[in-house]
């Protein structure tokens, strides 16, 4: 397979003739991406060592590591790190675990399968602010929400979910958005599994469980790696869902790193402190990316 | 006997498949239903499944002066960002697909890695740059930021489509004396139209739904739908009818596009790793 690809690449090169024109066509895209990724990064780093508050012009100058020190010793910061971890890990477990099971389920033939699949992947196409408000108001509102009505109908007292279990509830809302993404990707991958392979295993007398673990799961490994990578990128900086449901509260109970940085920057106007948080967010994302990209890059056809 | 068991099994699968699907889709269905209930019907207890539909909520949403403005903002940002992203990424993807060099793989992976930069990490400088260049709360400013964030995806997706075009066809054009420009515009682009259309569609969907920069870089002037809906958070959140109508209007076109183009979206979202 890879030998064929390489051969055709050489062929392409020889046939059309590489040269300066290739670099010239590539240059604009590379240039804007370079500017986009380097300039803000350098500025964030620079601000993070400055005393800089938008509403207090008397405060300025080099701050050393004060912004970092102030942030790292703030209990809110530790809480936000914990919440970020809960959100990323919780949603990954739900979406990858559930997504794998649902992909296998919707790979089976049944009446109306096509429609059922479309319904399942739909939440992924709903914009985050709509998803959040749908759940906050129509579903979970303690008085008018459908779920509250159902709880009353079976004799339970409705719970104000976003007040009582803010982080768990935000996690469920985000999982509702990202589980469909996992199903979409993993279902596509399951369907590319050779029918003959499945049949051969069936004839060999492999049970459904053995078939799942020995054939389906290994086949899915690359798609799962891709899902984990892409979801991690997005989940590390979930923002809109928190902003419109809990505004990070009560207190800081549902504040993740992204929301903390936002509130430092645009609610408290503390550019220095927010930038220190930004640098930490970038470092965390890069640590995650270093592992994930390496795992996935092997699978990309380049 | 065995046939009966197989039929029983497939009935169970169908039942589970449908229950799960309906449960997951229910909030969207309920939003759609609530948008036709009017304010009083929207908060009736017990919730009503059957009712006389009314367009009252839609009328109210349309009458809010900023609804149309917000929709035009969203269209402007999505179309603008997509067109510019394509202008940058078509030549780049062409170069990487047909004139690959030693650094092509590295360049592609580097582009992917720029997606790893968390937006919130650069919120402060982007906000300040936008403010100082008077791009804050403008359609142009938001479109630019969306274009930058989507560029790696559009380059990758076009690259995977271009690589499927047989080289001999391009060569034939060259034999006839076509310049590179003609080769791209007369031979490549017509052949790659479906791939370019899918790429444009994915970019539109991502821009349309983008919330982080929309909420942080716009307010009254350039707010797109994602930010407009957030304004229903409070205290207007309790107007369930209006919230549902506005949300339905914001979500419906993307849902339909998403349903139609699932397959192509998988390729774009996974950088071609899953097809």
XYZ file of C-alpha atoms in Angstrom:
577
model
C 0.000 0.000 0.000
C 2.590 2.552 1.057
C 4.906 1.407 -1.722
C 2.197 2.217 -4.258
C 1.638 5.644 -2.774
C 5.330 6.462 -2.877
C 5.627 5.289 -6.431
C 2.749 7.448 -7.562
C 4.218 10.402 -5.711
C 7.513 10.018 -7.536
C 5.592 9.701 -10.731
C 3.706 12.902 -10.040
C 6.877 14.765 -9.272
C 8.694 13.546 -12.354
C 5.723 14.068 -14.619
C 4.763 17.577 -13.704
C 8.068 18.886 -12.463
C 8.417 20.369 -9.018
C 10.111 23.640 -8.547
C 9.863 27.172 -7.345
C 6.243 27.428 -8.454
C 5.188 24.836 -5.876
C 6.792 26.817 -3.088
C 5.241 29.975 -4.466
C 1.745 28.512 -4.348
C 2.284 27.170 -0.864
C 3.765 30.389 0.486
C 0.618 32.485 1.086
C -1.103 29.788 3.163
C 2.054 29.019 5.122
C 2.729 32.707 5.675
C -0.724 33.585 7.085
C -0.740 30.485 9.278
C 2.728 31.309 10.549
C 1.687 34.858 11.420
C -1.542 33.592 12.982
C 0.216 31.035 15.150
C 3.367 32.939 16.118
C 2.355 36.568 16.692
C -0.437 35.961 19.247
C 1.722 33.362 20.966
C 4.624 35.770 21.433
C 2.268 38.515 22.597
C 0.585 36.239 25.152
C 4.005 35.315 26.492
C 5.037 38.978 26.630
C 1.874 40.162 28.399
C 2.141 37.341 30.899
C 5.258 38.986 32.339
C 3.734 42.478 32.437
C 1.645 44.407 34.904
C -1.155 45.366 32.589
C -4.745 46.130 33.510
C -7.048 47.772 31.007
C -8.903 49.814 33.621
C -5.875 50.768 35.717
C -3.332 52.640 33.576
C -1.152 53.464 36.599
C -0.211 49.810 36.787
C 2.424 48.911 34.244
C 5.913 47.585 33.763
C 7.693 44.300 34.094
C 5.998 41.961 36.545
C 8.456 39.098 36.569
C 6.719 35.875 37.438
C 4.169 37.644 39.655
C 1.246 36.919 37.313
C 2.117 33.228 37.337
C 2.713 33.165 41.063
C -0.569 34.918 41.727
C -2.430 32.506 39.446
C -0.809 29.319 40.687
C -1.486 30.185 44.335
C -5.138 30.977 43.607
C -7.481 28.169 44.708
C -9.828 29.124 41.840
C -7.093 28.200 39.409
C -6.688 24.713 40.859
C -10.448 24.279 40.794
C -10.495 25.318 37.135
C -7.766 22.812 36.276
C -9.719 20.085 38.020
C -12.907 21.072 36.187
C -11.066 21.086 32.869
C -9.811 17.561 33.548
C -13.284 16.358 34.593
C -14.817 17.807 31.450
C -12.222 16.396 29.046
C -11.994 12.935 30.589
C -15.710 12.588 31.330
C -16.808 13.543 27.843
C -14.092 11.431 26.210
C -15.161 8.350 28.164
C -18.852 8.877 27.370
C -18.371 9.738 23.720
C -15.727 7.155 22.824
C -17.276 4.350 24.886
C -20.837 5.157 23.892
C -19.787 6.004 20.353
C -18.146 2.625 19.827
C -21.198 0.765 21.104
C -23.602 2.884 19.056
C -21.450 2.533 15.941
C -21.739 -1.247 16.242
C -25.477 -0.938 16.957
C -26.201 1.239 13.915
C -24.059 -1.025 11.743
C -26.743 -3.741 12.192
C -29.598 -3.956 9.739
C -32.976 -2.894 11.079
C -36.098 -1.114 9.919
C -35.539 2.608 9.520
C -31.831 2.388 10.310
C -30.994 5.262 7.962
C -33.377 7.640 9.721
C -32.267 6.533 13.195
C -28.642 7.258 12.268
C -29.472 10.738 11.057
C -31.309 11.461 14.319
C -28.345 10.270 16.397
C -25.710 12.402 14.683
C -27.883 15.546 14.630
C -26.806 17.148 17.925
C -23.293 17.563 16.536
C -24.619 20.116 14.040
C -26.369 22.213 16.688
C -24.387 25.325 17.653
C -23.043 25.274 21.232
C -25.103 28.208 22.509
C -28.321 26.576 21.275
C -27.421 23.192 22.789
C -26.672 24.777 26.125
C -29.873 26.830 26.298
C -32.014 23.947 25.031
C -30.831 21.823 27.917
C -30.814 24.599 30.486
C -34.366 25.750 29.743
C -36.486 23.298 27.761
C -35.088 20.106 29.295
C -33.696 20.817 32.773
C -35.496 23.938 33.997
C -36.607 22.988 37.535
C -40.193 24.130 36.920
C -40.903 24.091 33.182
C -38.331 21.582 31.908
C -39.468 18.285 30.382
C -37.139 16.274 32.621
C -38.514 17.996 35.718
C -42.037 17.189 34.601
C -41.056 13.544 34.124
C -39.525 13.424 37.596
C -42.697 14.838 39.116
C -44.759 12.390 37.073
C -43.020 9.459 38.777
C -43.278 11.092 42.195
C -39.765 12.539 42.531
C -38.837 16.104 43.392
C -37.267 17.885 40.407
C -33.655 18.909 40.846
C -32.149 22.218 39.800
C -29.368 20.366 38.011
C -27.215 23.350 37.092
C -27.247 24.611 40.677
C -26.822 21.296 42.449
C -24.470 19.473 40.073
C -23.108 22.213 37.814
C -20.008 20.451 36.512
C -21.735 17.118 35.982
C -24.600 18.801 34.133
C -22.293 20.828 31.894
C -20.414 17.605 31.189
C -23.632 15.843 30.147
C -24.596 18.723 27.829
C -21.166 18.701 26.190
C -21.301 14.909 25.903
C -24.643 15.238 24.115
C -22.868 17.378 21.515
C -19.790 15.191 21.090
C -21.160 11.642 21.353
C -22.805 12.110 17.925
C -19.455 13.172 16.491
C -17.865 9.952 17.738
C -20.760 7.924 16.308
C -20.432 9.680 12.948
C -16.704 8.933 12.663
C -16.728 5.439 14.182
C -19.761 4.312 12.186
C -18.001 5.304 8.982
C -14.994 3.296 10.131
C -17.045 0.225 11.141
C -18.724 0.196 7.759
C -15.395 0.021 5.979
C -14.733 -3.259 7.780
C -14.679 -6.003 5.222
C -17.940 -7.985 5.240
C -15.987 -11.110 4.273
C -13.815 -10.769 7.334
C -16.875 -10.574 9.552
C -18.440 -13.561 7.840
C -15.287 -15.639 8.108
C -15.188 -14.989 11.846
C -18.840 -15.976 12.069
C -18.121 -19.254 10.285
C -15.186 -19.900 12.596
C -17.755 -19.864 15.373
C -16.597 -16.635 16.998
C -19.291 -15.232 19.267
C -20.406 -11.606 19.124
C -18.151 -10.634 22.042
C -15.088 -12.305 20.531
C -15.840 -10.727 17.161
C -16.124 -7.293 18.784
C -12.813 -7.533 20.638
C -10.767 -9.367 18.011
C -12.051 -7.848 14.786
C -14.121 -4.699 15.243
C -12.113 -2.987 17.982
C -8.666 -3.420 16.360
C -10.132 -2.175 13.087
C -11.506 0.899 14.876
C -8.277 1.795 16.690
C -7.218 4.438 14.223
C -10.645 6.067 14.050
C -10.781 6.082 17.862
C -7.366 7.754 17.998
C -8.613 10.421 15.604
C -11.787 10.989 17.639
C -9.783 11.298 20.867
C -7.395 13.782 19.265
C -10.042 16.030 17.755
C -12.346 15.961 20.772
C -9.466 16.716 23.147
C -8.584 19.837 21.158
C -12.138 21.123 21.488
C -12.886 19.869 25.004
C -9.827 21.532 26.517
C -11.364 24.903 25.699
C -15.105 24.440 26.128
C -16.462 27.918 26.728
C -19.877 28.839 25.292
C -21.736 26.035 27.072
C -20.433 27.216 30.449
C -20.990 30.885 29.722
C -24.685 30.546 28.891
C -25.632 27.897 31.457
C -23.792 28.643 34.705
C -21.413 31.536 33.970
C -18.829 29.382 35.722
C -20.813 29.131 38.943
C -22.132 28.735 41.497
C -18.936 30.343 42.773
C -16.326 28.703 40.576
C -17.907 25.237 40.689
C -18.162 25.001 36.907
C -15.289 27.277 35.897
C -12.808 25.570 33.614
C -9.483 27.021 32.512
C -10.995 28.645 29.415
C -13.728 30.349 31.415
C -11.262 31.471 34.117
C -9.027 33.126 31.517
C -12.047 34.783 29.917
C -13.248 36.188 33.223
C -9.763 37.448 34.124
C -9.379 39.100 30.728
C -12.762 40.500 29.772
C -14.542 40.822 33.114
C -11.618 41.902 35.334
C -9.497 43.399 32.525
C -6.362 41.817 33.986
C -4.377 41.336 30.799
C -1.248 40.120 32.594
C -3.020 37.508 34.707
C -5.191 36.286 31.846
C -2.121 35.934 29.641
C -0.339 33.865 32.282
C -3.404 31.610 32.243
C -3.270 31.567 28.465
C 0.352 30.425 28.497
C -0.558 27.616 30.890
C -3.476 26.596 28.637
C -1.136 26.501 25.651
C 1.423 24.394 27.549
C -1.278 21.902 28.595
C -2.650 21.696 25.053
C 0.827 21.086 23.708
C 1.547 18.316 26.179
C -1.711 16.640 25.173
C -1.002 17.274 21.500
C 2.504 15.842 21.670
C 1.043 12.492 22.677
C -2.031 12.621 20.489
C -0.517 13.859 17.255
C 2.202 11.248 17.471
C -0.429 8.544 17.927
C -2.516 9.810 15.041
C 0.127 11.062 12.595
C 1.107 7.459 11.853
C -2.376 6.945 10.475
C -2.560 10.003 8.269
C -2.010 9.450 4.573
C 0.630 11.960 3.673
C -36.737 -22.094 15.519
C -33.422 -20.551 14.543
C -35.247 -18.187 12.198
C -37.540 -17.133 14.993
C -34.601 -16.428 17.275
C -32.912 -14.376 14.573
C -36.115 -12.384 14.077
C -36.455 -11.830 17.802
C -32.878 -10.623 17.921
C -33.339 -8.169 15.082
C -36.501 -6.838 16.744
C -34.543 -6.154 19.913
C -31.828 -4.391 17.902
C -34.421 -2.270 16.102
C -36.118 -1.372 19.388
C -32.844 -0.377 21.094
C -31.687 1.499 17.996
C -34.889 3.519 17.843
C -35.175 4.246 21.572
C -31.599 5.540 21.698
C -32.073 7.607 18.532
C -35.282 9.204 19.787
C -33.798 9.924 23.201
C -30.747 11.631 21.694
C -32.782 13.604 19.167
C -35.556 14.524 21.601
C -34.236 17.993 22.667
C -34.064 19.097 19.025
C -37.529 17.733 18.321
C -38.868 19.470 21.424
C -37.251 22.781 20.420
C -38.934 22.533 17.033
C -42.296 21.734 18.629
C -42.003 24.476 21.251
C -41.281 27.069 18.578
C -44.880 26.639 17.349
C -46.587 26.762 20.735
C -46.552 30.442 21.600
C -45.273 31.651 24.989
C -48.176 30.388 27.080
C -48.199 26.952 25.482
C -44.426 26.662 25.736
C -44.421 26.562 29.539
C -47.702 24.688 30.031
C -47.567 21.811 32.509
C -47.897 18.984 31.727
C -45.937 19.668 28.523
C -48.154 19.443 25.466
C -47.365 17.098 22.617
C -50.516 18.027 20.664
C -51.638 21.627 20.301
C -52.848 24.156 17.764
C -49.685 25.450 16.098
C -49.088 29.188 15.965
C -46.416 31.292 14.287
C -46.585 33.859 17.094
C -43.040 33.155 18.335
C -41.562 33.450 14.842
C -43.342 36.745 14.274
C -41.885 38.084 17.483
C -38.378 36.950 16.598
C -38.626 38.537 13.153
C -39.906 41.740 14.658
C -36.896 42.131 16.894
C -34.986 44.600 14.746
C -31.663 42.813 15.105
C -32.729 39.349 13.930
C -32.149 40.059 10.233
C -28.964 41.918 10.954
C -27.665 38.960 12.962
C -28.537 36.544 10.165
C -26.760 38.700 7.582
C -23.749 38.910 9.898
C -23.655 35.123 10.130
C -23.905 34.747 6.359
C -21.243 37.410 5.830
C -18.808 35.790 8.246
C -19.399 32.253 6.936
C -19.217 33.103 3.238
C -16.403 35.616 3.595
C -14.213 33.321 5.701
C -14.883 30.365 3.389
C -14.103 32.190 0.136
C -10.841 33.617 1.476
C -9.845 30.267 2.994
C -10.375 28.599 -0.403
C -8.298 31.271 -2.163
C -5.394 30.464 0.149
C -5.848 26.712 0.313
C -6.506 25.728 -3.317
C -3.002 26.714 -4.511
C -1.449 25.294 -1.346
C -3.261 21.966 -1.714
C -2.370 21.869 -5.424
C 1.305 22.358 -4.645
C 1.322 19.645 -1.993
C -0.713 17.140 -4.021
C 0.998 17.557 -7.396
C 4.401 19.049 -6.623
C 5.309 17.261 -3.391
C 8.742 17.936 -1.995
C 10.791 16.726 0.927
C 9.054 19.083 3.286
C 5.442 18.401 2.232
C 4.706 15.931 5.016
C 6.277 18.183 7.613
C 4.317 21.190 6.353
C 1.019 19.314 6.501
C 1.654 18.091 10.029
C 2.730 21.573 11.101
C -0.548 22.963 9.736
C -2.400 20.333 11.747
C -0.433 21.329 14.840
C -1.573 24.965 14.559
C -5.055 23.612 15.287
C -3.727 22.545 18.679
C -3.334 26.151 19.763
C -6.227 26.648 22.198
C -8.184 29.762 21.198
C -8.413 30.860 24.806
C -4.605 30.889 25.029
C -4.484 33.726 22.523
C -7.737 35.445 23.545
C -5.965 38.421 25.100
C -3.667 39.381 22.197
C -6.336 38.729 19.546
C -8.828 40.839 21.476
C -6.326 43.679 21.883
C -5.171 43.515 18.246
C -8.801 43.575 17.092
C -9.490 46.537 19.341
C -6.460 48.513 18.198
C -7.153 47.866 14.512
C -10.867 48.722 14.885
C -11.807 45.186 13.858
C -13.503 44.466 17.170
C -17.228 43.871 16.700
C -16.958 43.854 12.903
C -17.928 41.133 10.451
C -14.504 41.438 8.807
C -12.667 40.855 12.083
C -14.644 37.745 12.999
C -14.437 36.397 9.426
C -10.645 36.800 9.475
C -10.267 34.902 12.743
C -12.594 32.128 11.529
C -10.624 31.940 8.279
C -7.329 31.504 10.147
C -8.695 28.788 12.418
C -10.249 26.839 9.528
C -7.361 27.166 7.091
C -5.540 23.991 8.213
C -8.764 22.005 7.758
C -9.532 23.355 4.292
C -5.954 22.764 3.094
C -5.990 19.192 4.386
C -9.388 18.366 3.010
C -8.626 19.767 -0.457
C -5.298 17.948 -0.422
C -7.016 14.575 0.127
C -9.464 15.324 -2.706
C -6.781 16.545 -5.123
C -4.703 13.437 -4.552
C -7.506 11.348 -5.990
C -7.331 13.120 -9.348
C -5.334 11.038 -11.851
C -2.147 12.784 -12.924
C -2.395 11.705 -16.600
C -5.443 13.930 -17.044
C -3.463 16.960 -15.883
C -0.572 15.848 -18.065
C -2.807 15.705 -21.114
C -3.626 19.355 -20.575
C 0.060 20.166 -20.356
C 0.778 18.396 -23.616
C -1.755 20.689 -25.241
C 0.355 23.594 -24.062
C -1.742 24.685 -21.074
C 0.004 26.959 -18.600
C -0.146 26.123 -14.898
C -2.888 28.690 -14.430
C -4.928 27.091 -17.226
C -4.163 23.667 -15.854
C -5.637 24.667 -12.516
C -8.632 26.640 -13.753
C -9.610 24.547 -16.801
C -8.652 21.007 -15.793
C -8.219 20.680 -12.037
C -11.044 22.863 -10.719
C -13.811 21.310 -12.843
C -12.632 17.820 -11.861
C -12.353 18.743 -8.195
C -15.662 20.630 -7.960
C -17.360 18.070 -5.680
C -14.364 18.060 -3.325
C -14.160 21.852 -3.284
C -17.903 22.064 -2.634
C -17.608 19.665 0.331
C -14.695 21.652 1.702
C -16.607 24.911 1.363
C -19.613 23.348 3.063
C -17.578 22.129 6.028
C -15.978 25.544 6.397
C -19.423 27.198 6.278
C -20.767 24.856 8.950
C -17.781 25.456 11.249
C -18.055 29.250 10.838
C -21.833 29.252 11.277
C -21.620 27.333 14.562
C -18.431 28.941 15.913
C -19.156 30.338 19.371
C -15.926 31.236 21.203
C -14.731 34.084 19.002
C -18.305 35.105 18.208
C -19.029 35.671 21.891
C -15.718 37.376 22.655
C -15.079 39.525 19.576
C -18.567 40.815 18.779
C -21.363 42.645 20.571
C -24.259 44.676 19.183
C -22.875 45.460 15.745
C -21.465 42.229 14.299
C -22.996 39.543 16.528
C -23.737 36.357 14.553
C -26.504 33.884 15.441
C -24.357 31.960 17.949
C -23.942 35.133 20.019
C -27.535 36.301 19.418
C -28.916 33.079 20.893
C -26.709 33.552 23.949
C -28.569 36.802 24.608
C -31.615 34.659 25.413
C -29.661 33.274 28.341
C -31.093 35.779 30.783
C -33.451 37.248 31.627
C -35.205 36.400 28.382
C -34.445 32.700 28.775
C -37.881 32.164 30.195
C -39.475 33.092 26.903
C -39.236 29.492 25.777
C -41.274 30.091 22.639
C -39.042 32.843 21.285
C -35.874 31.021 22.315
C -37.096 27.917 20.469
C -38.114 29.827 17.353
C -34.795 31.702 17.139
C -32.856 28.488 17.822
C -34.779 26.555 15.178
C -34.017 29.262 12.626
C -30.325 29.212 13.602
C -29.933 25.444 13.554
C -32.193 24.240 10.714
C -30.007 25.079 7.686
C -26.897 23.503 9.227
C -28.807 20.369 10.270
C -29.983 19.888 6.693
C -26.506 20.516 5.240
C -25.036 18.150 7.824
C -27.470 15.367 6.991
C -26.780 15.688 3.276
C -23.015 15.732 3.481
C -22.161 13.376 6.376
C -19.712 11.301 4.371
C -17.651 14.218 3.112
C -17.677 15.839 6.534
C -16.106 12.751 8.097
C -13.188 13.062 5.721
C -12.715 16.759 6.415
C -13.090 16.539 10.173
C -10.604 13.677 10.463
C -8.016 15.196 8.118
C -8.616 12.362 5.674
C -7.722 9.657 8.196
C -11.228 8.146 8.100
C -13.164 7.887 4.850
